[in-house]
Amino acid sequence: MAGVLVDVLIERLATLALDKVERELKLVVGVKQEIKKLTKKLVAIRAVLEDAEQRQVMEASVKLWLDELNDVSFDMDDVLDEWITRVEKHLLEKQEAQGADVVMATKKTVCFPFPSSCFRFGQVDYKLFLRHEVAKKIEELNERLDEIDENKQRFNFQQNTPRAVPELLQRPKTTSLPNARTFGRDSEKNLIISKLLSENSEESEVPLIVPVVGLGGMGKTCLANLVYNEIKTHFDKSIWVCVSDPFDEIKIAQAIIEELDKDNSSKSSNVLQTLMQCIFDLIKGKKFLLVLDDVWYPKSSQWEEFIKPLHNGAVGSRVLVTTRNEDVATLVNATTELVPLKELGEAFCLSLFYHSAGMVESSVSKEFHDIALEIVKRCNGLPLATKTLGSLMRNKKNNIREWRDVLKSKTWELKEVQQDVFRPLLLSYHDLPLTTKQCLLYCVIFPKDYVYDKNNLVELWMSQDYLNANRSKEKTIVGQNYFDELLMRSFFQDIEIDESNGNIICKIHDIVHEFLQYLTENNYLILDLEMDDSEGKKVPNDQIRHFTLMNATKRDSFHLKCKNLRTLVHINSNSISIDAMVEMIVQLKSLRTLILWQWRNNGLKEIPETIGGLIHLRYLDLSGNDELEELPSAMGSLYNLQTLQLVRCRSLTRIDVQRLINLRHLYVERCSSLRLIKGIEKLTHMQRLDWFNVLDGCDEGGNNLEHLKDMNQLQGSLTIDIHGCPDMVENNAAIMKNKAHILELDLFFGGSEDERQIMNRLEPHPSLEYLAIVRYEGGTFSDWLSSLHSLRVLRLSHCLSCEILPSLGKLASLESLEIWKLHKVSKVGVEFLGIEQGQTSSSSSVFVSFPKLKQLVIDDMESWEEWEEGNYENITIMPFLDQLTIRSCKRLKALPDFLWKKTLQKLNIIGSPILHNLYGQENGEERTKISYIPSIQMQDFLF
């Protein structure tokens, strides 16, 4: 999108005007003047871009003008980015050469796609490059932009002022989440439920199949989800599978097995017979409910094979199918059970509209109501369209003029858009700021039903320079604002929030995804070579800037010809295909984002040194390449690299990041062989590091805790896995205490007996919200554990040498506590509750122990015999406890009476025979103490 690119270009030109860069340009005649000319033209063009972006939908000539602007902007961005990189790289190497610690004789040459002579400090070659290459390229760009600037005059564009992004971080998070309410679907819901729950001992078909058919955006998934959650307890097994296009019986079967038995090894098989037999065995004699959401066009032979094992279920088993096409209902032989989902009634649409707009229907004035009614009529009864337009009006509640503008928009007259829902989506889309539009469009680099991760999306947007609009803020904060804006406007759905770190995962509705593909068809392409031939004939061309290739299986299945790519995503292809692709990738000099995922096969074994030529690269994802043993030394040439993803690269033993001075995000989780991240201690501006292995010693044989000491910008989640007992230096200085942005911390210890000193040094910042301590052998826990007053979740696991539980009762924010396998603990006393000596007697002040604790789980404590009852006057203990689970505590004799609070809703006593006998007797005295609890599970054996 030209608007975002123009902003990036203006920023790059401003960078060239900085003193440190300008000094390098003094001998480049005319370049400074050319920069001024470019900037002036770009500022003038930017002033009309919002009008141009809106008019391109209706006016082909405007779209052509924008395409031309896009082309020159992309070329200009490459030139300026390369120029800035060269200059800054030259300055960096000159600075290194002057440093006392640099040993030039052993310094490796950095691989760049331009002559090494450019970086011979102060030599004539470097200045000649600036004089000839840069001056010539800037002059050519100015000439091309001249023509575009002149052509814009004939369109009489309206000038505008770019809008600022709302400060969404100050808004309540709850306002941006979709509401679970439904409108006007009670009759369809009741009909579906009646079909699914009907009991007929003479049923001839097992399972009974009930299709729900309706147009995209009609609310089929929402209705199916509502029904599923309301009736799933009526079945022995309930399974939800999102199918989508194409119908892949292997993937669907794997998903079903995952739901039925998460630990079943068959789910990883790619053999249909194995999967079908597994399902056949798992559902034998069981009454099940299976939802197949968004089924498109399975072949008859596919469906016949898929349905075979489902016949082994019990009478009353049901399959609920949602689909856009009635032909699917015919294919699955369920036309008599079909439930058509028609347009939503006008009254219900109006209620949904007001709800999405955050308005109370009964209090809306007649003037607003009349416009709302006209808008709703144009949604043609589509709930998605109604909801989208309602969200659009959320920020226009008190401005009748803006409501009229929406009603009168020319978008309603659009004839070329084939699906009615696109019209209201266009209105909502055009209401976004240019920068947020571009971020939304970029989501189509992934296929339908992809699960988006908020943090990852922000990093991807950053790699494309979409987050440069606000120089006064961190780019990540700008990106989070954009995401929240899109979330509030209902462009995302199926929202899930990770309670430990606040990150969000979500999806994009299929219709919204199709809408975005419609808007980006000339610049974005997804090619899945497992799909049928008609889809496989699409071939990317030079217009394509963002390309996704999936499931390539042969060397000759695809030849990459487009040279202007800025994004390449290559997913799940065999080793022959991916090796051939890598050979082509190094020719894509404009790449900003490169993703080479591999989850099905072993993937890449090596990366060529020529990857150092991708100097524009900001984002590199090599996740899942199990056989990749090392990264090339030329990786140090990727000066602009911001994000490096190496998740599950299990054969990597070391990586060198010391020259990646712009690296901000490094992901190495499940890199089980990784011993050393060389130079990581120098990257003090690193923001995300998910996993850090610590080994014995502090030499180059492995990482050391000291390497983390100055990385105080780290944020989000961090796992530290300590093997053995690493050396401790620097007078035991704190390592984690100054990391205020780390919210989730997992500490895995190596089982050494002398670990108390290590734990003392790992005291987190008081803002920590989640903590897990695993395999700690230090005997007693560090005192700092009792002072983390922001901590919400705490897990202590496999701490086999600990005889006493830490004092935790004073943790003011703790909501969930899990204690597992502390085998030497035989008694839990007042110290656990945070009660000090003498505090159990009467006192003038009231003490609250575990003031916010809601969930307590104590599991597999093989020596635990006593939980001290005590005499607690003026002491309140766990006043909000909601769920209590005691599992596999075979020697525990009783539970203290202070646990039996009226707030307790769930009590689970499992694999603890003494407790089972004590509390399990229906008329026993101890049973009466807990009889008020709504949900009680007593089981004297483990599953």
PDB file of N, CA and C in Angstrom, residues 431-509:
ATOM      1  N   ASP A 431     -12.470   2.954   6.788  1.00  0.00           N
ATOM      2  CA  ASP A 431     -12.474   3.812   7.978  1.00  0.00           C
ATOM      3  C   ASP A 431     -11.194   3.665   8.794  1.00  0.00           C
ATOM      4  N   LEU A 432     -10.361   2.688   8.449  1.00  0.00           N
ATOM      5  CA  LEU A 432      -9.101   2.484   9.164  1.00  0.00           C
ATOM      6  C   LEU A 432      -8.048   3.483   8.694  1.00  0.00           C
ATOM      7  N   PRO A 433      -7.114   3.856   9.569  1.00  0.00           N
ATOM      8  CA  PRO A 433      -5.953   4.620   9.116  1.00  0.00           C
ATOM      9  C   PRO A 433      -5.140   3.798   8.116  1.00  0.00           C
ATOM     10  N   LEU A 434      -4.397   4.476   7.237  1.00  0.00           N
ATOM     11  CA  LEU A 434      -3.642   3.783   6.200  1.00  0.00           C
ATOM     12  C   LEU A 434      -2.702   2.729   6.770  1.00  0.00           C
ATOM     13  N   THR A 435      -2.023   3.076   7.841  1.00  0.00           N
ATOM     14  CA  THR A 435      -1.041   2.144   8.402  1.00  0.00           C
ATOM     15  C   THR A 435      -1.723   0.887   8.934  1.00  0.00           C
ATOM     16  N   THR A 436      -2.883   1.042   9.577  1.00  0.00           N
ATOM     17  CA  THR A 436      -3.592  -0.112  10.107  1.00  0.00           C
ATOM     18  C   THR A 436      -4.159  -0.965   8.980  1.00  0.00           C
ATOM     19  N   LYS A 437      -4.591  -0.324   7.882  1.00  0.00           N
ATOM     20  CA  LYS A 437      -5.047  -1.084   6.714  1.00  0.00           C
ATOM     21  C   LYS A 437      -3.950  -2.026   6.224  1.00  0.00           C
ATOM     22  N   GLN A 438      -2.752  -1.496   6.100  1.00  0.00           N
ATOM     23  CA  GLN A 438      -1.658  -2.303   5.573  1.00  0.00           C
ATOM     24  C   GLN A 438      -1.372  -3.490   6.474  1.00  0.00           C
ATOM     25  N   CYS A 439      -1.438  -3.280   7.782  1.00  0.00           N
ATOM     26  CA  CYS A 439      -1.208  -4.372   8.727  1.00  0.00           C
ATOM     27  C   CYS A 439      -2.272  -5.452   8.573  1.00  0.00           C
ATOM     28  N   LEU A 440      -3.516  -5.036   8.382  1.00  0.00           N
ATOM     29  CA  LEU A 440      -4.592  -5.997   8.182  1.00  0.00           C
ATOM     30  C   LEU A 440      -4.379  -6.794   6.900  1.00  0.00           C
ATOM     31  N   LEU A 441      -4.059  -6.109   5.815  1.00  0.00           N
ATOM     32  CA  LEU A 441      -3.857  -6.796   4.539  1.00  0.00           C
ATOM     33  C   LEU A 441      -2.733  -7.824   4.618  1.00  0.00           C
ATOM     34  N   TYR A 442      -1.729  -7.540   5.413  1.00  0.00           N
ATOM     35  CA  TYR A 442      -0.571  -8.432   5.484  1.00  0.00           C
ATOM     36  C   TYR A 442      -0.923  -9.791   6.090  1.00  0.00           C
ATOM     37  N   CYS A 443      -2.052  -9.856   6.799  1.00  0.00           N
ATOM     38  CA  CYS A 443      -2.468 -11.115   7.414  1.00  0.00           C
ATOM     39  C   CYS A 443      -2.735 -12.201   6.385  1.00  0.00           C
ATOM     40  N   VAL A 444      -2.949 -11.832   5.109  1.00  0.00           N
ATOM     41  CA  VAL A 444      -3.265 -12.848   4.102  1.00  0.00           C
ATOM     42  C   VAL A 444      -2.024 -13.575   3.596  1.00  0.00           C
ATOM     43  N   ILE A 445      -0.865 -13.353   4.188  1.00  0.00           N
ATOM     44  CA  ILE A 445       0.275 -14.206   3.833  1.00  0.00           C
ATOM     45  C   ILE A 445       0.074 -15.610   4.398  1.00  0.00           C
ATOM     46  N   PHE A 446      -0.882 -15.763   5.331  1.00  0.00           N
ATOM     47  CA  PHE A 446      -1.184 -17.077   5.896  1.00  0.00           C
ATOM     48  C   PHE A 446      -2.535 -17.566   5.388  1.00  0.00           C
ATOM     49  N   PRO A 447      -2.733 -18.878   5.314  1.00  0.00           N
ATOM     50  CA  PRO A 447      -3.980 -19.423   4.761  1.00  0.00           C
ATOM     51  C   PRO A 447      -5.138 -19.291   5.735  1.00  0.00           C
ATOM     52  N   LYS A 448      -6.341 -19.641   5.251  1.00  0.00           N
ATOM     53  CA  LYS A 448      -7.528 -19.627   6.101  1.00  0.00           C
ATOM     54  C   LYS A 448      -7.321 -20.545   7.302  1.00  0.00           C
ATOM     55  N   ASP A 449      -7.980 -20.171   8.406  1.00  0.00           N
ATOM     56  CA  ASP A 449      -7.949 -20.937   9.656  1.00  0.00           C
ATOM     57  C   ASP A 449      -6.599 -20.900  10.352  1.00  0.00           C
ATOM     58  N   TYR A 450      -5.682 -20.073   9.856  1.00  0.00           N
ATOM     59  CA  TYR A 450      -4.409 -19.904  10.548  1.00  0.00           C
ATOM     60  C   TYR A 450      -4.661 -19.238  11.902  1.00  0.00           C
ATOM     61  N   VAL A 451      -3.948 -19.692  12.916  1.00  0.00           N
ATOM     62  CA  VAL A 451      -4.069 -19.104  14.253  1.00  0.00           C
ATOM     63  C   VAL A 451      -3.004 -18.018  14.388  1.00  0.00           C
ATOM     64  N   TYR A 452      -3.451 -16.782  14.473  1.00  0.00           N
ATOM     65  CA  TYR A 452      -2.545 -15.635  14.560  1.00  0.00           C
ATOM     66  C   TYR A 452      -2.142 -15.384  16.009  1.00  0.00           C
ATOM     67  N   ASP A 453      -0.901 -15.050  16.191  1.00  0.00           N
ATOM     68  CA  ASP A 453      -0.341 -14.716  17.494  1.00  0.00           C
ATOM     69  C   ASP A 453      -0.037 -13.222  17.489  1.00  0.00           C
ATOM     70  N   LYS A 454      -0.573 -12.506  18.461  1.00  0.00           N
ATOM     71  CA  LYS A 454      -0.438 -11.044  18.477  1.00  0.00           C
ATOM     72  C   LYS A 454       1.022 -10.608  18.432  1.00  0.00           C
ATOM     73  N   ASN A 455       1.851 -11.166  19.303  1.00  0.00           N
ATOM     74  CA  ASN A 455       3.253 -10.748  19.347  1.00  0.00           C
ATOM     75  C   ASN A 455       3.956 -11.037  18.027  1.00  0.00           C
ATOM     76  N   ASN A 456       3.658 -12.201  17.444  1.00  0.00           N
ATOM     77  CA  ASN A 456       4.289 -12.566  16.186  1.00  0.00           C
ATOM     78  C   ASN A 456       3.829 -11.655  15.050  1.00  0.00           C
ATOM     79  N   LEU A 457       2.542 -11.314  15.023  1.00  0.00           N
ATOM     80  CA  LEU A 457       2.040 -10.402  13.999  1.00  0.00           C
ATOM     81  C   LEU A 457       2.750  -9.053  14.068  1.00  0.00           C
ATOM     82  N   VAL A 458       2.928  -8.551  15.275  1.00  0.00           N
ATOM     83  CA  VAL A 458       3.601  -7.259  15.441  1.00  0.00           C
ATOM     84  C   VAL A 458       5.016  -7.324  14.882  1.00  0.00           C
ATOM     85  N   GLU A 459       5.713  -8.430  15.118  1.00  0.00           N
ATOM     86  CA  GLU A 459       7.070  -8.578  14.593  1.00  0.00           C
ATOM     87  C   GLU A 459       7.076  -8.660  13.066  1.00  0.00           C
ATOM     88  N   LEU A 460       6.082  -9.333  12.502  1.00  0.00           N
ATOM     89  CA  LEU A 460       5.981  -9.404  11.044  1.00  0.00           C
ATOM     90  C   LEU A 460       5.701  -8.033  10.452  1.00  0.00           C
ATOM     91  N   TRP A 461       4.793  -7.288  11.055  1.00  0.00           N
ATOM     92  CA  TRP A 461       4.517  -5.919  10.581  1.00  0.00           C
ATOM     93  C   TRP A 461       5.776  -5.064  10.663  1.00  0.00           C
ATOM     94  N   MET A 462       6.522  -5.250  11.734  1.00  0.00           N
ATOM     95  CA  MET A 462       7.757  -4.485  11.913  1.00  0.00           C
ATOM     96  C   MET A 462       8.756  -4.810  10.814  1.00  0.00           C
ATOM     97  N   SER A 463       8.782  -6.074  10.407  1.00  0.00           N
ATOM     98  CA  SER A 463       9.745  -6.473   9.372  1.00  0.00           C
ATOM     99  C   SER A 463       9.461  -5.800   8.037  1.00  0.00           C
ATOM    100  N   GLN A 464       8.209  -5.403   7.816  1.00  0.00           N
ATOM    101  CA  GLN A 464       7.828  -4.729   6.575  1.00  0.00           C
ATOM    102  C   GLN A 464       7.833  -3.205   6.727  1.00  0.00           C
ATOM    103  N   ASP A 465       8.300  -2.721   7.851  1.00  0.00           N
ATOM    104  CA  ASP A 465       8.359  -1.278   8.137  1.00  0.00           C
ATOM    105  C   ASP A 465       6.979  -0.636   8.141  1.00  0.00           C
ATOM    106  N   TYR A 466       5.988  -1.354   8.656  1.00  0.00           N
ATOM    107  CA  TYR A 466       4.643  -0.795   8.773  1.00  0.00           C
ATOM    108  C   TYR A 466       4.441  -0.029  10.076  1.00  0.00           C
ATOM    109  N   LEU A 467       5.427  -0.042  10.963  1.00  0.00           N
ATOM    110  CA  LEU A 467       5.242   0.528  12.303  1.00  0.00           C
ATOM    111  C   LEU A 467       6.110   1.750  12.532  1.00  0.00           C
ATOM    112  N   ASN A 468       6.415   2.466  11.459  1.00  0.00           N
ATOM    113  CA  ASN A 468       7.307   3.620  11.574  1.00  0.00           C
ATOM    114  C   ASN A 468       6.567   4.941  11.718  1.00  0.00           C
ATOM    115  N   ALA A 469       5.255   4.903  11.889  1.00  0.00           N
ATOM    116  CA  ALA A 469       4.467   6.134  11.854  1.00  0.00           C
ATOM    117  C   ALA A 469       4.688   7.016  13.073  1.00  0.00           C
ATOM    118  N   ASN A 470       5.110   6.441  14.158  1.00  0.00           N
ATOM    119  CA  ASN A 470       5.224   7.212  15.392  1.00  0.00           C
ATOM    120  C   ASN A 470       6.609   7.023  15.985  1.00  0.00           C
ATOM    121  N   ARG A 471       7.487   7.965  15.735  1.00  0.00           N
ATOM    122  CA  ARG A 471       8.890   7.836  16.149  1.00  0.00           C
ATOM    123  C   ARG A 471       9.072   8.028  17.648  1.00  0.00           C
ATOM    124  N   SER A 472       8.036   8.550  18.337  1.00  0.00           N
ATOM    125  CA  SER A 472       8.178   8.824  19.765  1.00  0.00           C
ATOM    126  C   SER A 472       7.934   7.580  20.610  1.00  0.00           C
ATOM    127  N   LYS A 473       7.524   6.462  19.978  1.00  0.00           N
ATOM    128  CA  LYS A 473       7.205   5.265  20.725  1.00  0.00           C
ATOM    129  C   LYS A 473       7.998   4.075  20.208  1.00  0.00           C
ATOM    130  N   GLU A 474       8.076   3.042  21.061  1.00  0.00           N
ATOM    131  CA  GLU A 474       8.621   1.773  20.616  1.00  0.00           C
ATOM    132  C   GLU A 474       7.722   1.209  19.520  1.00  0.00           C
ATOM    133  N   LYS A 475       8.337   0.629  18.507  1.00  0.00           N
ATOM    134  CA  LYS A 475       7.555   0.072  17.409  1.00  0.00           C
ATOM    135  C   LYS A 475       6.600  -1.018  17.890  1.00  0.00           C
ATOM    136  N   THR A 476       7.030  -1.790  18.877  1.00  0.00           N
ATOM    137  CA  THR A 476       6.148  -2.849  19.373  1.00  0.00           C
ATOM    138  C   THR A 476       4.868  -2.276  19.973  1.00  0.00           C
ATOM    139  N   ILE A 477       4.966  -1.134  20.645  1.00  0.00           N
ATOM    140  CA  ILE A 477       3.773  -0.517  21.221  1.00  0.00           C
ATOM    141  C   ILE A 477       2.850  -0.020  20.113  1.00  0.00           C
ATOM    142  N   VAL A 478       3.435   0.572  19.063  1.00  0.00           N
ATOM    143  CA  VAL A 478       2.629   1.010  17.918  1.00  0.00           C
ATOM    144  C   VAL A 478       1.907  -0.186  17.306  1.00  0.00           C
ATOM    145  N   GLY A 479       2.624  -1.302  17.123  1.00  0.00           N
ATOM    146  CA  GLY A 479       2.018  -2.492  16.540  1.00  0.00           C
ATOM    147  C   GLY A 479       0.911  -3.058  17.402  1.00  0.00           C
ATOM    148  N   GLN A 480       1.088  -3.036  18.710  1.00  0.00           N
ATOM    149  CA  GLN A 480       0.032  -3.512  19.608  1.00  0.00           C
ATOM    150  C   GLN A 480      -1.204  -2.631  19.511  1.00  0.00           C
ATOM    151  N   ASN A 481      -1.002  -1.343  19.341  1.00  0.00           N
ATOM    152  CA  ASN A 481      -2.138  -0.438  19.139  1.00  0.00           C
ATOM    153  C   ASN A 481      -2.900  -0.787  17.861  1.00  0.00           C
ATOM    154  N   TYR A 482      -2.151  -1.055  16.788  1.00  0.00           N
ATOM    155  CA  TYR A 482      -2.796  -1.422  15.525  1.00  0.00           C
ATOM    156  C   TYR A 482      -3.605  -2.709  15.690  1.00  0.00           C
ATOM    157  N   PHE A 483      -3.008  -3.694  16.359  1.00  0.00           N
ATOM    158  CA  PHE A 483      -3.707  -4.964  16.566  1.00  0.00           C
ATOM    159  C   PHE A 483      -5.001  -4.747  17.352  1.00  0.00           C
ATOM    160  N   ASP A 484      -4.918  -3.983  18.423  1.00  0.00           N
ATOM    161  CA  ASP A 484      -6.105  -3.741  19.247  1.00  0.00           C
ATOM    162  C   ASP A 484      -7.189  -2.993  18.475  1.00  0.00           C
ATOM    163  N   GLU A 485      -6.770  -2.100  17.591  1.00  0.00           N
ATOM    164  CA  GLU A 485      -7.727  -1.398  16.740  1.00  0.00           C
ATOM    165  C   GLU A 485      -8.469  -2.395  15.849  1.00  0.00           C
ATOM    166  N   LEU A 486      -7.742  -3.314  15.229  1.00  0.00           N
ATOM    167  CA  LEU A 486      -8.359  -4.307  14.358  1.00  0.00           C
ATOM    168  C   LEU A 486      -9.233  -5.272  15.150  1.00  0.00           C
ATOM    169  N   LEU A 487      -8.820  -5.592  16.356  1.00  0.00           N
ATOM    170  CA  LEU A 487      -9.604  -6.461  17.226  1.00  0.00           C
ATOM    171  C   LEU A 487     -10.931  -5.811  17.587  1.00  0.00           C
ATOM    172  N   MET A 488     -10.871  -4.543  17.927  1.00  0.00           N
ATOM    173  CA  MET A 488     -12.075  -3.817  18.295  1.00  0.00           C
ATOM    174  C   MET A 488     -13.046  -3.701  17.129  1.00  0.00           C
ATOM    175  N   ARG A 489     -12.505  -3.657  15.907  1.00  0.00           N
ATOM    176  CA  ARG A 489     -13.358  -3.516  14.720  1.00  0.00           C
ATOM    177  C   ARG A 489     -13.886  -4.862  14.219  1.00  0.00           C
ATOM    178  N   SER A 490     -13.665  -5.929  14.977  1.00  0.00           N
ATOM    179  CA  SER A 490     -14.189  -7.269  14.665  1.00  0.00           C
ATOM    180  C   SER A 490     -13.533  -7.911  13.447  1.00  0.00           C
ATOM    181  N   PHE A 491     -12.330  -7.509  13.095  1.00  0.00           N
ATOM    182  CA  PHE A 491     -11.628  -8.181  12.012  1.00  0.00           C
ATOM    183  C   PHE A 491     -11.015  -9.505  12.471  1.00  0.00           C
ATOM    184  N   PHE A 492     -10.853  -9.677  13.783  1.00  0.00           N
ATOM    185  CA  PHE A 492     -10.383 -10.943  14.339  1.00  0.00           C
ATOM    186  C   PHE A 492     -11.515 -11.604  15.113  1.00  0.00           C
ATOM    187  N   GLN A 493     -11.425 -12.936  15.271  1.00  0.00           N
ATOM    188  CA  GLN A 493     -12.429 -13.673  16.027  1.00  0.00           C
ATOM    189  C   GLN A 493     -11.762 -14.826  16.760  1.00  0.00           C
ATOM    190  N   ASP A 494     -12.552 -15.598  17.513  1.00  0.00           N
ATOM    191  CA  ASP A 494     -12.055 -16.737  18.295  1.00  0.00           C
ATOM    192  C   ASP A 494     -10.876 -16.315  19.169  1.00  0.00           C
ATOM    193  N   ILE A 495     -11.108 -15.282  19.946  1.00  0.00           N
ATOM    194  CA  ILE A 495     -10.037 -14.688  20.751  1.00  0.00           C
ATOM    195  C   ILE A 495      -9.721 -15.559  21.968  1.00  0.00           C
ATOM    196  N   GLU A 496      -8.449 -15.812  22.206  1.00  0.00           N
ATOM    197  CA  GLU A 496      -7.994 -16.483  23.419  1.00  0.00           C
ATOM    198  C   GLU A 496      -6.829 -15.683  24.001  1.00  0.00           C
ATOM    199  N   ILE A 497      -6.877 -15.487  25.305  1.00  0.00           N
ATOM    200  CA  ILE A 497      -5.845 -14.702  25.990  1.00  0.00           C
ATOM    201  C   ILE A 497      -5.030 -15.619  26.897  1.00  0.00           C
ATOM    202  N   ASP A 498      -3.716 -15.562  26.751  1.00  0.00           N
ATOM    203  CA  ASP A 498      -2.817 -16.303  27.629  1.00  0.00           C
ATOM    204  C   ASP A 498      -2.742 -15.556  28.963  1.00  0.00           C
ATOM    205  N   GLU A 499      -3.295 -16.154  29.989  1.00  0.00           N
ATOM    206  CA  GLU A 499      -3.377 -15.465  31.276  1.00  0.00           C
ATOM    207  C   GLU A 499      -2.013 -15.208  31.889  1.00  0.00           C
ATOM    208  N   SER A 500      -1.013 -16.008  31.526  1.00  0.00           N
ATOM    209  CA  SER A 500       0.298 -15.847  32.150  1.00  0.00           C
ATOM    210  C   SER A 500       1.053 -14.635  31.630  1.00  0.00           C
ATOM    211  N   ASN A 501       0.870 -14.293  30.336  1.00  0.00           N
ATOM    212  CA  ASN A 501       1.653 -13.177  29.777  1.00  0.00           C
ATOM    213  C   ASN A 501       0.817 -12.160  29.010  1.00  0.00           C
ATOM    214  N   GLY A 502      -0.511 -12.377  28.914  1.00  0.00           N
ATOM    215  CA  GLY A 502      -1.379 -11.397  28.272  1.00  0.00           C
ATOM    216  C   GLY A 502      -1.384 -11.447  26.757  1.00  0.00           C
ATOM    217  N   ASN A 503      -0.616 -12.362  26.157  1.00  0.00           N
ATOM    218  CA  ASN A 503      -0.610 -12.452  24.701  1.00  0.00           C
ATOM    219  C   ASN A 503      -1.949 -12.984  24.190  1.00  0.00           C
ATOM    220  N   ILE A 504      -2.274 -12.653  22.932  1.00  0.00           N
ATOM    221  CA  ILE A 504      -3.565 -13.029  22.352  1.00  0.00           C
ATOM    222  C   ILE A 504      -3.335 -13.884  21.120  1.00  0.00           C
ATOM    223  N   ILE A 505      -4.115 -14.955  20.978  1.00  0.00           N
ATOM    224  CA  ILE A 505      -4.171 -15.694  19.723  1.00  0.00           C
ATOM    225  C   ILE A 505      -5.592 -15.599  19.188  1.00  0.00           C
ATOM    226  N   CYS A 506      -5.740 -15.640  17.876  1.00  0.00           N
ATOM    227  CA  CYS A 506      -7.049 -15.415  17.268  1.00  0.00           C
ATOM    228  C   CYS A 506      -7.047 -15.951  15.848  1.00  0.00           C
ATOM    229  N   LYS A 507      -8.209 -15.854  15.205  1.00  0.00           N
ATOM    230  CA  LYS A 507      -8.355 -16.223  13.800  1.00  0.00           C
ATOM    231  C   LYS A 507      -9.010 -15.080  13.045  1.00  0.00           C
ATOM    232  N   ILE A 508      -9.051 -15.237  11.718  1.00  0.00           N
ATOM    233  CA  ILE A 508      -9.786 -14.312  10.860  1.00  0.00           C
ATOM    234  C   ILE A 508     -10.908 -15.099  10.189  1.00  0.00           C
ATOM    235  N   HIS A 509     -12.108 -14.556  10.230  1.00  0.00           N
ATOM    236  CA  HIS A 509     -13.256 -15.215   9.609  1.00  0.00           C
ATOM    237  C   HIS A 509     -12.962 -15.469   8.129  1.00  0.00           C
TER     238      HIS A 509
END
